Structure formats: C-alpha cells, structure tokens
CSV table of C-alpha atoms and ligand atoms in Angstrom, one decimal:
chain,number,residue,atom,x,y,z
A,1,UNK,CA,70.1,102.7,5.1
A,2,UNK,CA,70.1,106.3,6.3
A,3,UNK,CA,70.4,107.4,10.0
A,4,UNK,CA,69.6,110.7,11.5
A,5,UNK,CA,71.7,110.9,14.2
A,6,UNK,CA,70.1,113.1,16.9
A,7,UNK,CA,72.2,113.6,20.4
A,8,UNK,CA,70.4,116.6,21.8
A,9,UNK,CA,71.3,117.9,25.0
A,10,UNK,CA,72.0,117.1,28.2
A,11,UNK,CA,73.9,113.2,28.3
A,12,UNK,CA,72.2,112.9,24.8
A,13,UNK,CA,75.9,113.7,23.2
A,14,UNK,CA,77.3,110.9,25.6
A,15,UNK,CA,74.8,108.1,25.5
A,16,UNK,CA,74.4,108.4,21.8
A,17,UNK,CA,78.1,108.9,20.7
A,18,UNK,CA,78.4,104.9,22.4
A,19,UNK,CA,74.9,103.4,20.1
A,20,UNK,CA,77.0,104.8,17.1
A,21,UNK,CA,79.7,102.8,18.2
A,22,UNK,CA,78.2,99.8,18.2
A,23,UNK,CA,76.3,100.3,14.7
A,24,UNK,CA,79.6,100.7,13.3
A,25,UNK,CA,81.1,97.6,14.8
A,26,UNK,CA,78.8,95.5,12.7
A,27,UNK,CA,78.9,94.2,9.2
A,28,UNK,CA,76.7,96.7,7.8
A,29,UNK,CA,77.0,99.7,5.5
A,30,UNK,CA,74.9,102.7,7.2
A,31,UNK,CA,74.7,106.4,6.0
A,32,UNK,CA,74.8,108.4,9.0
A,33,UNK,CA,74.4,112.6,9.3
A,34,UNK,CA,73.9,114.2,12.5
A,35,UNK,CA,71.6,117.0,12.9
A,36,UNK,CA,71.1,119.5,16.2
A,37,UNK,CA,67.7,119.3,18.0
A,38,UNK,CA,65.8,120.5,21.3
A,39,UNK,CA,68.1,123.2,23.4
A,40,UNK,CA,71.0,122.6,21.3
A,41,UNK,CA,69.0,123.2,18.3
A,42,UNK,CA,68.1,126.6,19.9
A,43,UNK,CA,71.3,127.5,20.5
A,44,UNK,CA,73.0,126.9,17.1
A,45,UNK,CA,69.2,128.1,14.9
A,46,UNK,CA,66.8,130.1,17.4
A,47,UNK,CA,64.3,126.7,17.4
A,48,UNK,CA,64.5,123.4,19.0
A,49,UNK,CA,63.3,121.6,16.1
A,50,UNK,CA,65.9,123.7,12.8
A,51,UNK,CA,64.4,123.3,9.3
A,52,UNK,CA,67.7,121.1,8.2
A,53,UNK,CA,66.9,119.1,10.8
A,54,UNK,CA,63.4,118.5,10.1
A,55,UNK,CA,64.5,117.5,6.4
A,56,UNK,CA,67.2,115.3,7.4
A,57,UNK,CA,64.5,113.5,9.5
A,58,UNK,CA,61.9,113.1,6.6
A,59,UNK,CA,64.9,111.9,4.5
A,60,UNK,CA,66.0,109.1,6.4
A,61,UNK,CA,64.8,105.7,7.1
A,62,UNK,CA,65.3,106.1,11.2
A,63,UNK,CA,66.3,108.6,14.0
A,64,UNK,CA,68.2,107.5,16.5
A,65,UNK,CA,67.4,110.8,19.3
A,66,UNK,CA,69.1,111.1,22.4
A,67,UNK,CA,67.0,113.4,24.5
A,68,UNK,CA,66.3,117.1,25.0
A,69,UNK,CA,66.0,119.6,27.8
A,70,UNK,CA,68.3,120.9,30.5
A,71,UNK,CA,67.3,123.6,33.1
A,72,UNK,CA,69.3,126.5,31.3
A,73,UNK,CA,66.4,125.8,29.3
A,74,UNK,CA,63.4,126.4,31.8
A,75,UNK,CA,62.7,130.2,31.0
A,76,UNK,CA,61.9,130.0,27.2
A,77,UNK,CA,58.5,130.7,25.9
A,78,UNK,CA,56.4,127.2,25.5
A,79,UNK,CA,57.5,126.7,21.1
A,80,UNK,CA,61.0,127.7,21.3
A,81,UNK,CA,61.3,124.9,24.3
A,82,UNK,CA,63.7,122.1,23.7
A,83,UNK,CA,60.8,119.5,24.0
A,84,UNK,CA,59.1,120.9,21.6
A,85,UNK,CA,61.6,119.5,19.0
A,86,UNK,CA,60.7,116.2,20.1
A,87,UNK,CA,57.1,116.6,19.9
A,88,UNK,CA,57.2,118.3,16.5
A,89,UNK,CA,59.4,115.6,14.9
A,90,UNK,CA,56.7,113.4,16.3
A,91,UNK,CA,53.7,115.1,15.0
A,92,UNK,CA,55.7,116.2,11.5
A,93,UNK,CA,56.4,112.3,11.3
A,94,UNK,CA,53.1,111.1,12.0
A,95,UNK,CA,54.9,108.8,14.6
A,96,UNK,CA,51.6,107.6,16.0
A,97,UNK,CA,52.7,104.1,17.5
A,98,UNK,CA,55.2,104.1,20.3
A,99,UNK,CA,56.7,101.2,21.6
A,100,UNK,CA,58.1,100.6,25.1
A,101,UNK,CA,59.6,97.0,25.8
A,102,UNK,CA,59.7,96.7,29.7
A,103,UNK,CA,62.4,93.8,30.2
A,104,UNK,CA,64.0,92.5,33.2
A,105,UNK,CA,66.9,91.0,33.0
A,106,UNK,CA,68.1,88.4,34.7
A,107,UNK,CA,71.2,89.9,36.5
A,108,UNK,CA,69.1,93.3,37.3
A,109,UNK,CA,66.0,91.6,39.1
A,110,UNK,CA,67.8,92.9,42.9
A,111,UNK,CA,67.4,96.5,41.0
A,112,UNK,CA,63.5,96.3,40.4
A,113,UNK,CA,61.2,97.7,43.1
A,114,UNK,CA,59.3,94.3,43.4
A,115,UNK,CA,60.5,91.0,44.7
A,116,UNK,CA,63.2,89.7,42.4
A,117,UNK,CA,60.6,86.3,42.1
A,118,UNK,CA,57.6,88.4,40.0
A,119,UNK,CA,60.0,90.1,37.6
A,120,UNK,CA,62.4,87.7,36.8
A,121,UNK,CA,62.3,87.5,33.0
A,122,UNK,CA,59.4,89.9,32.6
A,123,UNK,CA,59.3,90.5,28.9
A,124,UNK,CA,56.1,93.0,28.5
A,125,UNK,CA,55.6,95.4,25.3
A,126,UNK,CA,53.9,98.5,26.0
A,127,UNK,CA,52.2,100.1,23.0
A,128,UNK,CA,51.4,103.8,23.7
A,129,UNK,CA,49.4,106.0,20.9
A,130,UNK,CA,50.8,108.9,20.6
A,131,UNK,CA,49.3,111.5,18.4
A,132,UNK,CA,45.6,111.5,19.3
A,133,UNK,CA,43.6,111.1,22.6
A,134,UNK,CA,43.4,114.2,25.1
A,135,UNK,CA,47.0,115.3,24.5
A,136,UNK,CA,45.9,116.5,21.1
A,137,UNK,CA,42.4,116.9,21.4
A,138,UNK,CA,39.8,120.2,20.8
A,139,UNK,CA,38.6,122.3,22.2
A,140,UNK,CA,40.9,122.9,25.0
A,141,UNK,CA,41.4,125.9,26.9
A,142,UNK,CA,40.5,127.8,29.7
A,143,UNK,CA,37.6,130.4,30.5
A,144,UNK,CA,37.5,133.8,32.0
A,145,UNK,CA,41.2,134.3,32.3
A,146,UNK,CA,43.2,137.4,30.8
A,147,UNK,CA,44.9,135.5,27.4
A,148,UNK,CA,47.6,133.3,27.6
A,149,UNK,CA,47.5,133.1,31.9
A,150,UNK,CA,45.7,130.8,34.4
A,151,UNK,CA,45.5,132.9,37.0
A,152,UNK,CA,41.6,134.3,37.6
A,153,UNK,CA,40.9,131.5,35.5
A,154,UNK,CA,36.9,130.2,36.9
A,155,UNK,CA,37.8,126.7,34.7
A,156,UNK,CA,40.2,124.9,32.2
A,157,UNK,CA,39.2,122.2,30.0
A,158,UNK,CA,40.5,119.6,27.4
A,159,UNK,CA,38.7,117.0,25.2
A,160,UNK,CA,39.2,113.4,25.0
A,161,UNK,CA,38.8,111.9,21.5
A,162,UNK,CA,40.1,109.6,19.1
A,163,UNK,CA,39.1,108.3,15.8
A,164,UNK,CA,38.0,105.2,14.3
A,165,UNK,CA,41.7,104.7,12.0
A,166,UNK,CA,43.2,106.3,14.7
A,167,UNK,CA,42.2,103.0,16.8
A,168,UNK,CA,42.5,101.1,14.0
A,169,UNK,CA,45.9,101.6,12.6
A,170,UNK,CA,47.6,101.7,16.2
A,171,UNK,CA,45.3,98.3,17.0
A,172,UNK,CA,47.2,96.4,13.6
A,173,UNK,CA,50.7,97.1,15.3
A,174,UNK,CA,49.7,95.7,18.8
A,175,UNK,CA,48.1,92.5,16.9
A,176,UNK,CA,51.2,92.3,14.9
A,177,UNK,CA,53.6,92.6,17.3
A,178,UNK,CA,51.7,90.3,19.7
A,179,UNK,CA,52.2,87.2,16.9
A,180,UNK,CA,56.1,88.0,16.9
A,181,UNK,CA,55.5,87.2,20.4
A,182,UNK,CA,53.2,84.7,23.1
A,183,UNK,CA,50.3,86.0,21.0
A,184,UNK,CA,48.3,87.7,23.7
A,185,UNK,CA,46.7,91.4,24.0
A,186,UNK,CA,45.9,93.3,26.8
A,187,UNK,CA,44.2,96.5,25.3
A,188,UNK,CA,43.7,99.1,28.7
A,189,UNK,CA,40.6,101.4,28.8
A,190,UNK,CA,38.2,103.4,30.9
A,191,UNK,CA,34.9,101.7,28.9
A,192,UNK,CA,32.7,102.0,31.9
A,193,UNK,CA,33.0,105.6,32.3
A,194,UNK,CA,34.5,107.7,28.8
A,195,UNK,CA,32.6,107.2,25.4
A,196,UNK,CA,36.0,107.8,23.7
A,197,UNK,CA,37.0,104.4,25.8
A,198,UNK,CA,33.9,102.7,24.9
A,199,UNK,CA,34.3,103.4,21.4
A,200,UNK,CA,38.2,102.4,21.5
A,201,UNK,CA,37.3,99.1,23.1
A,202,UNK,CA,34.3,98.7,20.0
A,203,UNK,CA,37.3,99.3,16.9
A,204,UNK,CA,40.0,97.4,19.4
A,205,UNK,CA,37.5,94.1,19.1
A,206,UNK,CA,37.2,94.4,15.5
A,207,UNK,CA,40.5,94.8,15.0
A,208,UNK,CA,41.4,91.7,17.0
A,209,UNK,CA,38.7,89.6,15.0
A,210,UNK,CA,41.0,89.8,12.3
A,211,UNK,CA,43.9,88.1,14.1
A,212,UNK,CA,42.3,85.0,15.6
A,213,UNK,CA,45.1,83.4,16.1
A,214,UNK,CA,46.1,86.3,18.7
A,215,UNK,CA,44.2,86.5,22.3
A,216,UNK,CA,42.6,89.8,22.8
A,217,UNK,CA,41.5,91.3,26.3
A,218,UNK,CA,40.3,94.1,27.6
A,219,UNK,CA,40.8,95.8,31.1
A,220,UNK,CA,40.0,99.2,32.7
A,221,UNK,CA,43.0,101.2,33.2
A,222,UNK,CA,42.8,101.4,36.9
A,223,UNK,CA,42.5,97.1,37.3
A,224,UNK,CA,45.7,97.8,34.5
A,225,UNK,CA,47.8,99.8,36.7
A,226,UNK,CA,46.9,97.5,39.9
A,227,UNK,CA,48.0,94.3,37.9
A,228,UNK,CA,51.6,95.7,36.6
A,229,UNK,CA,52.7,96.2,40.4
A,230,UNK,CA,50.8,93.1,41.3
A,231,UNK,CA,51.9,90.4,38.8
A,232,UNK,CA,53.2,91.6,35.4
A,233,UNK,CA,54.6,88.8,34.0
A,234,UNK,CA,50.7,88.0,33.2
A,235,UNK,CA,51.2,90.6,30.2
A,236,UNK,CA,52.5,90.0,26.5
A,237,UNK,CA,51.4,93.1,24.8
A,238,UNK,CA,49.6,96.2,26.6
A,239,UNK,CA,47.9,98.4,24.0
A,240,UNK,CA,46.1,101.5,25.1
A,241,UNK,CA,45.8,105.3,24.6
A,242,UNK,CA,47.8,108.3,24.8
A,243,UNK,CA,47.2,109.5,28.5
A,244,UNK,CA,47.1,105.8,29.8
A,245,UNK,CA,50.2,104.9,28.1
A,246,UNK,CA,52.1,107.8,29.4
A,247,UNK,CA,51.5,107.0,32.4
A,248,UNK,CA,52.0,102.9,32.1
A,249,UNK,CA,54.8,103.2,30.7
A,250,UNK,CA,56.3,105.0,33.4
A,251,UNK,CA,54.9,102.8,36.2
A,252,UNK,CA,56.6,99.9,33.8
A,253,UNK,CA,59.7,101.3,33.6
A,254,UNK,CA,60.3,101.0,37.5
A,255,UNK,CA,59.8,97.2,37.7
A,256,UNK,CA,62.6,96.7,35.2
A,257,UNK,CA,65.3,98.2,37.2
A,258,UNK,CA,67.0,101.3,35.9
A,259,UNK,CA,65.2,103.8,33.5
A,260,UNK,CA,69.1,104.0,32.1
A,261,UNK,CA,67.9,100.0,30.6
A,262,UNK,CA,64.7,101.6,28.3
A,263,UNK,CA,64.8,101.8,25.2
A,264,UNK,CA,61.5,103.0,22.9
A,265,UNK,CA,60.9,103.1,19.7
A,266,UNK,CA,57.9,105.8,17.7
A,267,UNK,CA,57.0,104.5,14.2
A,268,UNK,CA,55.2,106.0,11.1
A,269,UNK,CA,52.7,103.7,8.7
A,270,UNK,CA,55.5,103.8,6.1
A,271,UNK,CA,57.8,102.1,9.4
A,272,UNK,CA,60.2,105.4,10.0
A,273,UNK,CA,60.8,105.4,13.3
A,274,UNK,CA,62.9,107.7,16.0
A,275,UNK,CA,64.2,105.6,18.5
A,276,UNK,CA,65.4,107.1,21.9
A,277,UNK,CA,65.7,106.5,25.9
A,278,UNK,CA,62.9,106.1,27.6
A,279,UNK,CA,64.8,108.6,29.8
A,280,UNK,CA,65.6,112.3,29.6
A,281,UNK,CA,68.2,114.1,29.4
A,282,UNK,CA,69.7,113.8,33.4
A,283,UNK,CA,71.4,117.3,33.7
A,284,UNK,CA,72.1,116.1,37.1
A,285,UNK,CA,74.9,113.5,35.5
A,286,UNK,CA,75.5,115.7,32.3
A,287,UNK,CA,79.3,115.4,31.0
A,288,UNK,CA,80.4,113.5,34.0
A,289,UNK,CA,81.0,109.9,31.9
A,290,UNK,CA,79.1,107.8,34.1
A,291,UNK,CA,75.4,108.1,32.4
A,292,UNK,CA,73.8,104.3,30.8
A,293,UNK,CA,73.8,104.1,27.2
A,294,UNK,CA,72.1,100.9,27.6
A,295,UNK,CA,69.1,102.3,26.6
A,296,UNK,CA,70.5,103.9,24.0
A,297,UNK,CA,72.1,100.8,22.5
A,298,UNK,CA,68.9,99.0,22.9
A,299,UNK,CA,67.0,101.5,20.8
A,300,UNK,CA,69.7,101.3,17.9
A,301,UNK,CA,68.7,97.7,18.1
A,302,UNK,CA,64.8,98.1,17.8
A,303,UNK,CA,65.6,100.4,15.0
A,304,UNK,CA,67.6,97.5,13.5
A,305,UNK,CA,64.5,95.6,13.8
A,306,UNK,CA,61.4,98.1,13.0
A,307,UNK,CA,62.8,100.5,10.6
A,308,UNK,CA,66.0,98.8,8.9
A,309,UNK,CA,64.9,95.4,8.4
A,310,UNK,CA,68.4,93.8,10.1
A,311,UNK,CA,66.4,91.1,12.9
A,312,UNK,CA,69.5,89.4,13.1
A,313,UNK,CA,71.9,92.4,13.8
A,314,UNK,CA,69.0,93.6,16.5
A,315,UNK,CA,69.5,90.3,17.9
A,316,UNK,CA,73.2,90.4,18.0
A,317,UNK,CA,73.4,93.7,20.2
A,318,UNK,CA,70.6,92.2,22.4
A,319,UNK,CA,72.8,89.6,23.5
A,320,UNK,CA,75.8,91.6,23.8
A,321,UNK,CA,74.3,93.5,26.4
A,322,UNK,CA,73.1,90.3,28.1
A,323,UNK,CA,76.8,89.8,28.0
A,324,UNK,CA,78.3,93.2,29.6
A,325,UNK,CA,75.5,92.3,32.2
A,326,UNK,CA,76.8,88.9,32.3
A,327,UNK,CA,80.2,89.8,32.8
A,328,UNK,CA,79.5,92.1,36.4
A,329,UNK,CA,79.6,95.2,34.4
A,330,UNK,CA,77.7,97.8,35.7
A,331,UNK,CA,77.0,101.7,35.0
A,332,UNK,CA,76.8,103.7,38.8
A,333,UNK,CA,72.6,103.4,38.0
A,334,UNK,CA,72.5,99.6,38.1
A,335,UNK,CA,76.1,99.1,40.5
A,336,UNK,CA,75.6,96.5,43.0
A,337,UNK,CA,78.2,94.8,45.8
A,338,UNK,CA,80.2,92.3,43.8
A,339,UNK,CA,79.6,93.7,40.8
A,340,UNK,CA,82.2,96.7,38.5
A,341,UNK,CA,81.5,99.9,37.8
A,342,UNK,CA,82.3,101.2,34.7
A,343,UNK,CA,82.0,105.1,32.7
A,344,UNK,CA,79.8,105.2,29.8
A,345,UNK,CA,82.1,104.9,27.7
A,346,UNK,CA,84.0,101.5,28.4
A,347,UNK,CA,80.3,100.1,29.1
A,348,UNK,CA,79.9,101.1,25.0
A,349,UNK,CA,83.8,99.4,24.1
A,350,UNK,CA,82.5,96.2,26.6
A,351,UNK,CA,79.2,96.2,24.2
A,352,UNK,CA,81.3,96.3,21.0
A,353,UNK,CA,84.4,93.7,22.1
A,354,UNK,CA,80.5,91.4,22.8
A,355,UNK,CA,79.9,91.9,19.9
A,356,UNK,CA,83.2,90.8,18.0
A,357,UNK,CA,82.9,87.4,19.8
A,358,UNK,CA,78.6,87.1,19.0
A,359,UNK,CA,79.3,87.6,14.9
A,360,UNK,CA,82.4,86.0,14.7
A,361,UNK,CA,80.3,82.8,16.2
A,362,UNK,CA,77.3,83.7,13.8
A,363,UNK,CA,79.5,84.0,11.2
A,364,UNK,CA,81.2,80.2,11.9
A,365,UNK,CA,78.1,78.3,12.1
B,401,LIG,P1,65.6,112.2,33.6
B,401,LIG,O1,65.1,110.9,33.0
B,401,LIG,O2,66.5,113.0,32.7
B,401,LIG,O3,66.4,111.9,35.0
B,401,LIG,C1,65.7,111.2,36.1
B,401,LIG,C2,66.8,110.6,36.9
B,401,LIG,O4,67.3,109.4,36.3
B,401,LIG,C3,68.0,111.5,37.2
B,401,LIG,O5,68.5,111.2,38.5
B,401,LIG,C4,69.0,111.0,36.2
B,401,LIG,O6,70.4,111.2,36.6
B,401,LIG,C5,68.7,109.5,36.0
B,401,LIG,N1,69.0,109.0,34.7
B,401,LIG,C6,68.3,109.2,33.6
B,401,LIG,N2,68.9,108.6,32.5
B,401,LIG,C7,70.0,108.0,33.0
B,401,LIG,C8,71.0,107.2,32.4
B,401,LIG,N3,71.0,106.9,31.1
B,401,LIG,N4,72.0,106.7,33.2
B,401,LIG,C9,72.0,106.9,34.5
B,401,LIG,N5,71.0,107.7,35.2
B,401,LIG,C10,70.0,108.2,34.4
B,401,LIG,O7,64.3,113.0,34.0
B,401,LIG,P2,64.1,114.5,34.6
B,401,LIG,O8,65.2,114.7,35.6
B,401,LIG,O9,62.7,114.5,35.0
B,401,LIG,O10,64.3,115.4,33.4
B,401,LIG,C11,65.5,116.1,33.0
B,401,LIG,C12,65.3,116.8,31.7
B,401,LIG,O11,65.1,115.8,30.6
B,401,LIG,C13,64.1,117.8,31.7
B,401,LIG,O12,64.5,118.9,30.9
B,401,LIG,C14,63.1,117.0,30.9
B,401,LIG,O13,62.2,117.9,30.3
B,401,LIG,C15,63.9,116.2,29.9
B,401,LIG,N6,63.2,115.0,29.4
B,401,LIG,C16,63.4,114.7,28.1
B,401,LIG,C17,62.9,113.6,27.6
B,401,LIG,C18,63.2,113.2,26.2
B,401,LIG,O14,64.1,113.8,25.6
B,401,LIG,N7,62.5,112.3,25.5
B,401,LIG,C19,62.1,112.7,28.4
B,401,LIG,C20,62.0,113.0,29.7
B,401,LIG,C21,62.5,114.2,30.3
C-alpha cells in the first residue's frame, strides 16, 4: 500500500503531520513518500503541481493532501497558483467522483447552525462530480474585451454540459455507495429549466434501474438546497453535478458543526483516491498549533476504506475520534463551556492512545 503524502501549505504541514500519526499507530505496513504541492510546490520547483510530484501521485494507491494556498500567494499569474496543483492532480487523475460525508456527531450538535434536535445523528453522503459540468465546459470566454482582461468586456459566457458516461460512471458510485448504506438516492438537478439537467435526470434513471434494490429520487436543486436547512436527516445519499455540488457541499458542511470535522474523499475508476479537508488552508491559524486535524484523520480513514481496502482499520479511527469527542476534548473550532481545549497536536496523541485501547479490544475478541 503506497501513500503520497501531500501537506501543502498553510496548516496543511500541521493537520497532516497528526493523520500520519495515526496510520502509523495501526497494525499495518504502509509505504509512505512525501511530495511538495500548491505554493510550497512553487517555492521549492517554480509550479504548484512539480513533475515528481505528479509521478509520485500516479504511482501510488492514495493521496492523502492537506490543502493549498496562502495569501503570499495571491499575486501569481492563474497556472503557477497553488490551487492549481490541486485541480491538475484532479484532472491528471481523472478523479471524477468526490465524496463529502456530512456527519454530526453526537457531542458537536450545540456547534451546528440548526437546532441540536434536526441534526442529531445526521449521517448524509454528498456525491459531487467533479471533472465535467460548467466548470469544465466549452466554449467559454468573453467577447469584445482586449485578450486576457474583463474590463470593456460587452459579455462573458460558459457552457453547461456533461456526457452520457460521464453521468453514468459517477451515477454507479452513488448507487453503490447508497447499498453500503439505508439504500436511498437523492440525485439534485435543474430538469425543468437546463437540457444538460434534463438529460442528467434521463441516464441518472437508468442508472438506478439497475439497482432496484436502492430508492432513487429526483429533486430540483433549489427544493435541494431548501430541504438540507429544513430537515436533512431526510437524506442518505445526495448525488448531483459539478456546480450543484460545490455549492451543497458547502451549505452541508455548516449543519455539521466545524468545517475543521470534513473529511472528502476524490476517486478514479481504477479506485485511487486523494483524500483531504474539506477545508483550506486557514492562514489565519497557520503554525499556531491549535488548527483540527480531525478532518484530516477522517480522510486517512476513507482512504482506508475507498482506496486501501482496510474497512476495519477505517472503522477503528472512526471510533477513536468518537472517543477524543467523547472524552470533552476539543480543538479551539469546536471548544465549548465544560469541555478541554487542546493543540493539534495532543488532539492527534488523544486519537492514537484511542486507538491503542479500540485494537487491543478488537484484537481480544
Ligand atoms: P479556510 O477553510 O482555509 O478557512 C476558513 C475559516 O475556517 C478560517 O477562519 C480558518 O481558520 C477556519 N478553519 C479552516 N480549517 C480549520 C481547521 N482545521 N481547524 C480550525 N479552523 C479551521 O478557507 P479560506 O480562508 O477561504 O481560504 C484560505 C486559503 O485556503 C485560500 O488560499 C484558499 O484558496 C485555500 N483553499 C484551499 C482549499 C484546498 O486546498 N482544497 C480549499 C479551500 C480553500
């Protein structure tokens, strides 16, 4: 099992230095290499996403990325810019299936921005396309301004448009994901108004007739987006496009708590994945100690379970984060009254010493 262990900038270094601590507290043999990406790619090579780096990724069976980007950052031209080694590992990968689990836990419910009683034990999976849809789409452009500038520009456009195995491929995930779980699908689109949606919803329905044994359902993105702050816990799995799932994802994100809890995961057809925080890279906290690596951790453990085949190991670190949480421990984005605040780092040694105790039990029985 090879890792490609990708801190980045920002408290990418700090957040990721504590997941590899916990993948080396468990019984497993891992080969792990780190490689420099985003600005600290730059720095070191001239590009955010360095040749070595792009080969270490194709050679391994996961990433596990921290995040790019930091305001010392903000003047470069747009394809030397430190999310562009993020988006190029992406479309180098083919990582076309992203996958956002939006959980609440039990102790964090006082943290999410609805009433504690309609997220307690929310347990949604967002599934987000991620190479197609407007984002990607041509012809896109602008008319009538002086190249390469907006201004005096009379119009801008971009196209909308996906393809039928596009649908396809990232419909088979959400199907099979949704049996791993209360076997329901929520697949979001703007059929009444976009062709590309109408299409999506015609593939999406015969995709689903292939897994009868999973619900399918289909709801306009704006109904979509009124029913997460209204009553999430009536979604399983949320499939939907590009644009829509950038922006569902984020609205998700708030009703679990702290964006410092996220973890994603972007997977290949051959099941290579890079796994990272839902967050970015907080320069505002940078170096400081005190950033989440939950997230982090969590997204080791999806790559446990979606890349490396190791369920039970996933499940392990799972529950020894239910533990820390548990046990009143809290980073400074999830502190509350009565509970203790700890540094990133001892939240990563509480993670591990949870661990000791969950295998040592798994080992016993
Ligand atoms: P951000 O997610 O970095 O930070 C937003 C807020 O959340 C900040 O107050 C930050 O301190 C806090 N926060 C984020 N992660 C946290 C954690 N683990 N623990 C505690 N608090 C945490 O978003 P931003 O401020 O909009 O962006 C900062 C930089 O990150 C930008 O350069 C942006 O381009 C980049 N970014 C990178 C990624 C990525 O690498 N995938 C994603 C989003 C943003």
């Amino acid at each position: 099992m090879k890792i490609a262990v990708m801190p980045g900038d920002g408290i990418g270094p700090e957040i990721v230095a504590e997941a590899v601590k916990v993948l080396q507290a468990l019984d497993l043999r891992f080969e792990m290499e780190h490689a420099l990406v985003g600005g600290a790619g730059y720095d070191a090579h001239g590009h955010p996403l360095p040749d070595g780096t792009l080969k270490l990724a194709k050679e391994s069976d996961a990433i596990l990325f921290g995040s790019v980007g930091g305001p010392k950052y903000d003047a470069l031209e747009r394809h030397l810019r430190p999310e562009q080694g993020l988006l190029q590992l992406r479309k180098k990968m083919e990582l076309f299936a992203n996958l956002r689990p939006a959980i609440c836990y039990e102790q964090l419910t006082h943290a999410s921005s609805l009433k504690p009683e309609l997220v307690a034990g929310l347990d949604i999976l967002i599934l987000r396309e991620l190479t197609g849809d407007i984002y990607f789409g041509q012809p896109r452009g602008r008319r009538t301004a002086p190249d390469g500038m907006f201004a005096g520009a009379e119009e801008a456009f971009d196209t909308m448009r996906y393809t039928r195995p596009e649908i396809e491929r990232i419909g088979h995930v959400a199907f099979q994901a949704a049996r791993k779980r209360s076997k329901r699908v929520t697949s979001v689109d703007k059929a009444n108004v976009l062709d590309t949606f109408h299409f999506w919803r015609e593939v999406m329905t015969e995709v689903g007739a292939q897994y009868p044994d999973v619900a399918l359902e289909h709801m306009y993105v704006d109904n979509a987006a009124m029913q997460l702050a209204r009553a999430p816990k009536q979604f399983d799995v949320i499939v939907t496009g590009n644009m829509f799932g950038d922006i569902l994802s984020d609205e998700a994100s708030v009703l679990a708590g702290s964006i410092g809890m996220l973890p994603s995961a972007s997977l290949n057809a051959g099941n290579q994945g890079l796994y990272e925080p839902s967050h970015g890279s907080a320069p505002d906290i940078a170096g400081k100690g005190i950033a989440n690596p939950l997230a982090t951790i969590l997204s080791a453990a999806m790559m446990l379970r979606y890349s490396l085949n190791q369920p039970q190991a996933a499940d392990q670190i799972e529950s020894a984060v239910q533990h820390v949480l548990a046990q009143g421990l809290r980073t400074a984005d999830i502190h509350s009254e009565g509970t203790t605040k700890v540094g990133t780092a001892q939240m990563g040694d509480a993670v591990v010493a949870a661990l000791a105790t969950i295998t040592k039990k798994t080992t016993k029985s």
